Short mmCIF file of C-alpha atoms and ligand atoms in Angstrom, two decimals:
data_model
loop_
_atom_site.label_atom_id
_atom_site.label_comp_id
_atom_site.label_asym_id
_atom_site.label_seq_id
_atom_site.Cartn_x
_atom_site.Cartn_y
_atom_site.Cartn_z
CA UNK A 1 78.95 -10.80 164.03
CA UNK A 2 75.76 -11.44 162.53
CA UNK A 3 75.33 -9.52 159.21
CA UNK A 4 72.56 -7.51 161.47
CA UNK A 5 75.58 -5.88 163.02
CA UNK A 6 76.45 -4.76 159.22
CA UNK A 7 73.95 -1.62 159.82
CA UNK A 8 75.45 1.88 158.94
CA UNK A 9 75.72 3.85 161.91
CA UNK A 10 76.31 7.51 162.38
CA UNK A 11 79.54 7.07 164.20
CA UNK A 12 80.87 5.52 160.67
CA UNK A 13 80.66 8.65 159.23
CA UNK A 14 79.41 7.14 156.10
CA UNK A 15 78.82 10.61 153.29
CA UNK A 16 78.05 10.37 149.75
CA UNK A 17 78.30 13.13 147.09
CA UNK A 18 75.90 15.00 145.67
CA UNK A 19 76.56 13.62 142.19
CA UNK A 20 77.51 10.28 143.32
CA UNK A 21 74.13 8.58 144.02
CA UNK A 22 72.72 11.42 141.53
CA UNK A 23 74.64 9.94 138.84
CA UNK A 24 72.36 9.54 136.03
CA UNK A 25 74.12 6.79 134.52
CA UNK A 26 75.71 8.90 131.48
CA UNK A 27 78.93 7.88 129.55
CA UNK A 28 80.89 9.22 126.24
CA UNK A 29 78.75 6.52 124.26
CA UNK A 30 74.91 7.19 125.98
CA UNK A 31 72.49 9.15 127.68
CA UNK A 32 71.08 9.27 131.03
CA UNK A 33 69.24 6.33 132.24
CA UNK A 34 68.12 7.37 135.32
CA UNK A 35 65.97 10.46 136.11
CA UNK A 36 67.51 13.49 138.18
CA UNK A 37 66.47 13.34 141.48
CA UNK A 38 66.58 16.60 143.26
CA UNK A 39 69.40 17.65 146.32
CA UNK A 40 66.19 17.34 149.06
CA UNK A 41 64.86 13.82 148.16
CA UNK A 42 68.62 13.17 147.72
CA UNK A 43 69.15 13.75 151.11
CA UNK A 44 66.20 11.99 151.95
CA UNK A 45 67.31 8.87 149.84
CA UNK A 46 70.81 8.44 152.03
CA UNK A 47 68.70 8.99 155.21
CA UNK A 48 66.54 5.81 154.19
CA UNK A 49 69.51 4.13 153.66
CA UNK A 50 71.59 4.50 156.85
CA UNK A 51 74.51 7.24 155.24
CA UNK A 52 75.68 10.22 158.24
CA UNK A 53 76.74 12.55 155.26
CA UNK A 54 76.26 14.55 151.64
CA UNK A 55 79.07 16.27 150.55
CA UNK A 56 78.80 18.76 147.24
CA UNK A 57 79.35 20.90 144.64
CA UNK A 58 78.59 24.44 144.67
CA UNK A 59 76.54 23.53 141.01
CA UNK A 60 74.91 20.46 142.88
CA UNK A 61 72.73 22.24 144.60
CA UNK A 62 73.23 25.83 143.00
CA UNK A 63 72.09 25.93 139.15
CA UNK A 64 75.23 27.94 138.42
CA UNK A 65 73.87 30.90 136.67
CA UNK A 66 71.45 31.19 139.91
CA UNK A 67 69.78 34.41 140.83
CA UNK A 68 71.26 35.56 144.35
CA UNK A 69 67.68 35.18 145.85
CA UNK A 70 67.45 31.92 144.15
CA UNK A 71 70.32 30.57 145.42
CA UNK A 72 69.32 31.76 148.79
CA UNK A 73 66.17 30.18 148.77
CA UNK A 74 67.85 26.75 147.83
CA UNK A 75 70.16 27.01 150.92
CA UNK A 76 67.45 27.57 153.09
CA UNK A 77 65.50 24.23 151.87
CA UNK A 78 68.69 22.36 151.40
CA UNK A 79 69.77 22.54 155.30
CA UNK A 80 66.39 21.83 156.36
CA UNK A 81 66.30 19.30 154.29
CA UNK A 82 69.30 18.27 156.37
CA UNK A 83 67.87 18.76 159.72
CA UNK A 84 65.08 17.19 158.98
CA UNK A 85 66.79 13.91 158.09
CA UNK A 86 69.47 14.06 160.26
CA UNK A 87 72.27 14.78 157.65
CA UNK A 88 75.65 16.58 158.15
CA UNK A 89 77.29 18.49 155.56
CA UNK A 90 81.24 17.52 156.04
CA UNK A 91 82.34 18.07 152.89
CA UNK A 92 81.78 20.40 149.89
CA UNK A 93 83.47 21.22 146.80
CA UNK A 94 83.74 23.31 143.67
CA UNK A 95 82.65 22.14 140.37
CA UNK A 96 85.94 24.12 138.34
CA UNK A 97 85.79 21.02 134.88
CA UNK A 98 82.13 20.95 133.66
CA UNK A 99 81.27 24.69 132.30
CA UNK A 100 82.95 24.89 128.81
CA UNK A 101 84.55 28.45 130.55
CA UNK A 102 87.12 25.45 131.81
CA UNK A 103 88.14 23.69 128.83
CA UNK A 104 91.45 24.62 128.81
CA UNK A 105 91.61 24.40 133.26
CA UNK A 106 90.86 26.54 135.95
CA UNK A 107 93.61 27.78 138.52
CA UNK A 108 96.04 26.57 135.40
CA UNK A 109 94.33 27.47 132.33
CA UNK A 110 96.79 29.79 129.95
CA UNK A 111 94.15 32.97 130.53
CA UNK A 112 94.46 34.50 133.66
CA UNK A 113 90.93 35.88 133.75
CA UNK A 114 89.69 32.19 133.46
CA UNK A 115 92.20 31.50 136.04
CA UNK A 116 90.56 34.37 138.62
CA UNK A 117 87.34 33.40 137.95
CA UNK A 118 88.08 29.71 138.95
CA UNK A 119 88.98 31.54 142.06
CA UNK A 120 86.18 33.61 142.59
CA UNK A 121 84.08 30.42 141.97
CA UNK A 122 85.63 28.80 144.47
CA UNK A 123 85.33 31.75 147.69
CA UNK A 124 81.78 31.65 146.61
CA UNK A 125 81.64 27.81 147.29
CA UNK A 126 84.11 28.05 150.08
CA UNK A 127 80.86 30.36 151.64
CA UNK A 128 78.61 28.12 150.72
CA UNK A 129 80.07 25.10 152.39
CA UNK A 130 80.59 27.25 155.57
CA UNK A 131 76.87 27.88 155.86
CA UNK A 132 76.38 24.43 155.53
CA UNK A 133 78.52 23.65 158.40
CA UNK A 134 81.19 21.59 156.62
CA UNK A 135 85.06 21.88 158.27
CA UNK A 136 86.52 20.30 154.78
CA UNK A 137 87.01 21.72 151.72
CA UNK A 138 87.92 19.54 148.91
CA UNK A 139 90.11 20.68 145.59
CA UNK A 140 89.89 18.34 142.46
CA UNK A 141 91.92 19.72 139.36
CA UNK A 142 89.71 17.81 136.71
CA UNK A 143 90.66 19.72 133.85
CA UNK A 144 93.94 20.71 135.13
CA UNK A 145 96.27 19.85 132.93
CA UNK A 146 96.47 19.02 128.70
CA UNK A 147 96.15 16.80 126.13
CA UNK A 148 99.61 18.51 124.20
CA UNK A 149 102.33 20.33 126.09
CA UNK A 150 102.48 22.67 123.20
CA UNK A 151 100.18 24.72 125.35
CA UNK A 152 101.76 26.25 128.11
CA UNK A 153 105.03 25.60 130.12
CA UNK A 154 104.18 22.66 133.04
CA UNK A 155 106.10 24.68 135.58
CA UNK A 156 103.86 27.70 135.40
CA UNK A 157 100.76 25.28 135.88
CA UNK A 158 102.45 24.35 139.26
CA UNK A 159 102.93 28.17 140.10
CA UNK A 160 99.55 29.39 139.29
CA UNK A 161 97.80 26.29 141.34
CA UNK A 162 99.84 27.76 144.26
CA UNK A 163 99.07 31.19 143.40
CA UNK A 164 95.73 30.15 143.42
CA UNK A 165 95.36 27.57 146.94
CA UNK A 166 97.59 30.27 149.25
CA UNK A 167 95.02 32.92 147.81
CA UNK A 168 92.27 31.12 149.23
CA UNK A 169 94.12 29.76 152.39
CA UNK A 170 93.66 33.13 153.32
CA UNK A 171 90.47 33.87 152.39
CA UNK A 172 89.71 30.91 154.55
CA UNK A 173 91.93 32.90 157.26
CA UNK A 174 90.23 36.23 156.62
CA UNK A 175 86.03 34.91 157.13
CA UNK A 176 87.41 32.43 159.91
CA UNK A 177 85.61 29.60 157.70
CA UNK A 178 88.07 26.91 159.57
CA UNK A 179 88.48 25.22 156.61
CA UNK A 180 90.95 21.92 156.27
CA UNK A 181 91.98 21.93 152.33
CA UNK A 182 91.90 18.18 150.60
CA UNK A 183 93.78 18.15 147.22
CA UNK A 184 92.53 15.61 145.32
CA UNK A 185 95.26 13.83 142.37
CA UNK A 186 94.08 11.90 139.53
CA UNK A 187 96.59 10.81 136.44
CA UNK A 188 93.75 11.61 133.49
CA UNK A 189 90.28 11.88 132.74
CA UNK A 190 88.86 14.27 132.09
CA UNK A 191 92.30 15.41 130.82
CA UNK A 192 94.38 13.64 128.86
CA UNK A 193 97.02 14.29 131.84
CA UNK A 194 96.38 16.05 134.34
CA UNK A 195 98.97 18.17 136.58
CA UNK A 196 99.91 16.58 139.90
CA UNK A 197 98.89 13.37 139.08
CA UNK A 198 99.24 11.32 142.68
CA UNK A 199 98.40 11.90 145.72
CA UNK A 200 102.03 11.79 146.13
CA UNK A 201 102.96 14.40 143.98
CA UNK A 202 100.06 16.31 146.24
CA UNK A 203 102.04 15.88 149.46
CA UNK A 204 105.40 17.34 147.87
CA UNK A 205 103.54 20.21 146.34
CA UNK A 206 101.96 21.21 149.87
CA UNK A 207 105.42 21.77 151.31
CA UNK A 208 105.78 24.64 149.15
CA UNK A 209 102.62 26.67 150.46
CA UNK A 210 102.46 29.61 152.36
CA UNK A 211 100.19 28.02 155.13
CA UNK A 212 101.23 23.78 154.30
CA UNK A 213 98.89 23.24 157.98
CA UNK A 214 95.63 23.97 156.33
CA UNK A 215 96.53 21.98 153.33
CA UNK A 216 95.79 18.13 152.94
CA UNK A 217 94.98 15.70 150.69
CA UNK A 218 91.99 13.79 149.39
CA UNK A 219 93.33 10.44 148.09
CA UNK A 220 90.90 8.34 145.66
CA UNK A 221 91.00 4.75 145.57
CA UNK A 222 90.12 5.03 141.64
CA UNK A 223 92.55 7.57 141.05
CA UNK A 224 95.42 5.48 142.29
CA UNK A 225 94.56 2.31 140.88
CA UNK A 226 94.45 3.54 137.72
CA UNK A 227 97.87 4.74 137.91
CA UNK A 228 98.69 1.19 138.69
CA UNK A 229 99.77 2.17 142.64
CA UNK A 230 99.00 0.93 145.88
CA UNK A 231 96.72 2.66 146.89
CA UNK A 232 96.99 1.76 151.08
CA UNK A 233 100.43 3.20 150.51
CA UNK A 234 99.40 6.08 149.39
CA UNK A 235 97.12 6.59 152.21
CA UNK A 236 100.12 5.42 154.96
CA UNK A 237 101.78 8.47 153.49
CA UNK A 238 99.62 10.71 153.75
CA UNK A 239 98.18 9.78 157.08
CA UNK A 240 102.14 9.16 158.28
CA UNK A 241 102.23 13.29 157.28
CA UNK A 242 99.53 14.23 159.13
CA UNK A 243 97.89 15.02 156.19
CA UNK A 244 94.97 12.82 155.57
CA UNK A 245 92.49 15.11 155.52
CA UNK A 246 89.47 13.31 153.70
CA UNK A 247 88.91 10.35 151.80
CA UNK A 248 87.38 9.19 148.50
CA UNK A 249 86.28 5.57 148.47
CA UNK A 250 85.03 3.79 145.63
CA UNK A 251 86.76 0.41 143.47
CA UNK A 252 89.06 0.41 139.83
CA UNK A 253 90.50 -2.16 137.50
CA UNK A 254 93.86 -0.98 136.74
CA UNK A 255 94.27 0.05 133.14
CA UNK A 256 90.34 0.88 132.70
CA UNK A 257 88.67 3.83 132.13
CA UNK A 258 87.50 6.34 135.05
CA UNK A 259 84.83 3.32 136.89
CA UNK A 260 83.75 4.53 140.19
CA UNK A 261 82.74 1.38 140.96
CA UNK A 262 81.45 0.08 144.52
CA UNK A 263 83.42 0.79 147.13
CA UNK A 264 85.34 -3.04 147.36
CA UNK A 265 83.41 -4.56 144.00
CA UNK A 266 86.66 -4.81 142.47
CA UNK A 267 89.28 -5.09 144.53
CA UNK A 268 88.57 -6.49 148.02
CA UNK A 269 91.63 -8.06 148.80
CA UNK A 270 93.30 -4.53 148.59
CA UNK A 271 90.27 -2.63 150.27
CA UNK A 272 90.76 -4.91 152.91
CA UNK A 273 94.60 -3.73 153.65
CA UNK A 274 93.35 -0.18 152.71
CA UNK A 275 90.22 -0.52 155.83
CA UNK A 276 92.31 -2.52 158.28
CA UNK A 277 94.61 0.82 158.06
CA UNK A 278 92.29 3.30 158.66
CA UNK A 279 91.43 1.19 161.32
CA UNK A 280 94.38 0.05 162.52
CA UNK A 281 95.96 3.91 162.24
CA UNK A 282 92.32 5.04 164.19
CA UNK A 283 91.45 7.55 161.43
CA UNK A 284 88.18 9.68 162.56
CA UNK A 285 87.15 11.52 159.54
CA UNK A 286 84.22 10.93 156.91
CA UNK A 287 84.54 7.86 154.82
CA UNK A 288 83.19 9.15 151.53
CA UNK A 289 81.84 7.25 148.83
CA UNK A 290 82.47 8.77 145.15
CA UNK A 291 81.17 6.22 143.24
CA UNK A 292 78.04 5.54 141.27
CA UNK A 293 75.55 3.07 140.67
CA UNK A 294 76.15 0.38 137.53
CA UNK A 295 74.23 2.20 134.03
CA UNK A 296 71.79 -0.76 134.67
CA UNK A 297 70.05 0.76 137.32
CA UNK A 298 67.28 2.25 138.10
CA UNK A 299 67.02 4.38 141.81
CA UNK A 300 66.34 0.86 143.47
CA UNK A 301 69.51 -0.22 141.99
CA UNK A 302 71.23 3.21 143.43
CA UNK A 303 69.90 2.09 146.70
CA UNK A 304 71.86 -1.35 146.81
CA UNK A 305 74.95 0.60 145.24
CA UNK A 306 74.68 3.00 148.67
CA UNK A 307 74.00 0.37 150.86
CA UNK A 308 76.87 -2.27 149.02
CA UNK A 309 79.26 0.57 149.54
CA UNK A 310 78.43 0.57 153.39
CA UNK A 311 78.16 -2.87 153.88
CA UNK A 312 81.25 -3.68 152.58
CA UNK A 313 83.20 -1.92 154.55
CA UNK A 314 81.77 -3.09 157.51
CA UNK A 315 82.69 -6.56 156.74
CA UNK A 316 85.73 -5.98 156.32
CA UNK A 317 86.18 -3.76 158.60
CA UNK A 318 85.15 -7.48 160.93
CA UNK A 319 87.59 -9.06 159.17
CA UNK A 320 90.35 -6.79 160.20
CA UNK A 321 89.15 -7.33 163.76
CA UNK A 322 89.26 -11.08 163.04
CA UNK A 323 92.59 -10.84 161.54
CA UNK A 324 94.30 -8.68 164.40
CA UNK A 325 93.24 -11.08 166.55
CA UNK A 326 94.03 -14.52 165.02
CA UNK A 327 96.44 -16.56 167.02
CA UNK A 328 98.35 -17.65 164.35
CA UNK A 329 98.58 -14.75 162.56
CA UNK A 330 99.78 -13.03 165.33
CA UNK A 331 102.44 -15.14 166.44
CA UNK A 332 104.28 -15.16 162.58
CA UNK A 333 103.96 -11.71 162.40
CA UNK A 334 105.45 -11.36 166.30
CA UNK A 335 108.60 -13.47 164.85
CA UNK A 336 108.74 -11.64 161.19
CA UNK A 337 108.07 -8.10 162.82
CA UNK A 338 108.80 -7.92 166.11
CA UNK A 339 110.37 -4.48 166.41
CA UNK A 340 107.90 -2.62 163.49
CA UNK A 341 110.34 0.65 163.73
CA UNK A 342 113.67 2.43 165.04
CA UNK A 343 116.54 0.79 163.64
CA UNK A 344 119.37 3.19 164.43
CA UNK A 345 117.68 5.69 166.08
CA UNK A 346 118.85 9.68 166.15
CA UNK A 347 122.39 10.22 164.97
CA UNK A 348 124.90 11.24 166.97
CA UNK A 349 128.78 10.96 166.33
CA UNK A 350 128.69 8.40 169.24
CA UNK A 351 126.05 5.91 167.38
CA UNK A 352 127.54 6.56 164.61
CA UNK A 353 130.79 4.91 165.34
CA UNK A 354 129.17 2.13 167.13
CA UNK A 355 126.99 1.39 164.65
CA UNK A 356 130.22 1.03 162.11
CA UNK A 357 132.17 -1.25 164.74
CA UNK A 358 128.96 -3.45 164.46
CA UNK A 359 129.79 -6.49 163.09
CA UNK A 360 126.53 -8.08 160.90
CA UNK A 361 126.17 -11.59 160.44
CA UNK A 362 124.55 -11.28 156.78
CA UNK A 363 124.41 -14.51 156.00
CA UNK A 364 122.43 -15.77 159.18
CA UNK A 365 120.24 -12.47 158.38
CA UNK A 366 119.12 -13.81 155.18
CA UNK A 367 118.84 -17.71 156.00
CA UNK A 368 115.11 -17.55 157.32
CA UNK A 369 112.05 -18.01 154.90
CA UNK A 370 109.89 -14.81 156.05
CA UNK A 371 106.66 -17.03 156.20
CA UNK A 372 104.41 -14.35 154.05
CA UNK A 373 102.83 -17.33 152.08
CA UNK A 374 101.75 -18.59 154.87
CA UNK A 375 100.55 -15.54 156.26
CA UNK A 376 99.08 -14.17 152.54
CA UNK A 377 96.86 -17.48 152.94
CA UNK A 378 95.88 -17.06 156.13
CA UNK A 379 94.42 -13.67 154.99
CA UNK A 380 92.46 -15.21 152.38
CA UNK A 381 90.99 -17.58 154.81
CA UNK A 382 89.97 -14.89 156.84
CA UNK A 383 88.60 -13.22 153.75
CA UNK A 384 86.89 -16.01 151.90
CA UNK A 385 85.51 -16.76 155.28
CA UNK A 386 86.58 -20.09 156.43
CA UNK A 387 88.59 -18.54 159.08
C1 GCO B 1 86.72 12.28 139.58
C2 GCO B 1 86.76 13.06 141.03
C3 GCO B 1 85.59 13.46 141.31
C4 GCO B 1 85.92 14.45 142.53
C5 GCO B 1 84.78 15.94 143.37
C6 GCO B 1 84.85 16.33 144.22
O1 GCO B 1 86.67 11.06 139.33
O2 GCO B 1 85.56 13.15 138.77
O3 GCO B 1 86.52 11.90 141.72
O4 GCO B 1 84.20 13.08 141.77
O5 GCO B 1 86.07 13.97 143.83
O6 GCO B 1 84.73 16.61 141.96
O7 GCO B 1 85.84 17.68 144.00
MN1 MN B 2 87.37 9.74 140.82
MN1 MN B 3 87.13 12.06 143.64
#
């Protein structure tokens, strides 16, 4: 495969949020360094770099205090920009973290009017998303957490979160929007601690909802890495449960602030396993890059950043293909992992008896080395391009 093959195409389903390529490089220590790019120009920029989709929070497009007629005009013009540039809107979400009203959380804030307002704002964001053709609705509870647990009983926060999501599911049914909700976990930032810190926590929570079939997860590389966890394992568990409704790709060194780095730029080996997993299992949802360019960059650098995310994904995809086809890797795998799933079958008292009567040669089973050193070095050889 030559480098020209790493061109993004619509079938790759690469999407970016308005807030990602539109990020102005502001951080807690410094002002914005890049100009505001109006949403319609972001759509043009995404088309130029070869992306397929654009995602948005309600207020990335429509200011929080826009009048109904302003809103309608903005949406109309955005729709026509998307159409003109051949960009789709696969996912919509709601901003429940920026405005001071959410300083104590949204669905979990102590003030019940704030909680109700958060639900109302989400309903309006769903209407907006539906109008733009989105079928996935992400809920990220960035402010749903605490600096001090003096403020409330944390189980009450879980109850309020459930009441909100249940309500929104009913609204989705009532309005026939056909959304799938994707819940996005994060351990901290902007709160000291956020409720539902990991994808696994949300997978547990979903089973307690009134409409669990309508709700899945939106795991993000950076968020699991911030918690020191293995992202691929989180994604695999979500996939296996039929809950991988969306994915936020970026990169992050564990133990740092929330970095939102270009996909694959910090932990390329882990991201190789991720891409290999997504491609091996046939995940066919959007590949959404929730990251932003370094603060050092101008708008040209933002394009380099966006192109880099997609290029790295496609390089890793090609490496995964090479890995899967490698004769030596296949031979080792056949030897060490010849029967990857299944070992006792479904329980019956009959087969339990025979299992109990079976004798295992523990010494023989534990004798042989597993060749994982060789397997990993072959992986490194593939990744570093010498194989
Ligand atoms: C973050 C999050 C957000 C969400 C977005 C979608 O760390 O700020 O990843 O970017 O993904 O708000 O709801
Ligand atoms: Mn994030
Ligand atoms: Mn995200």
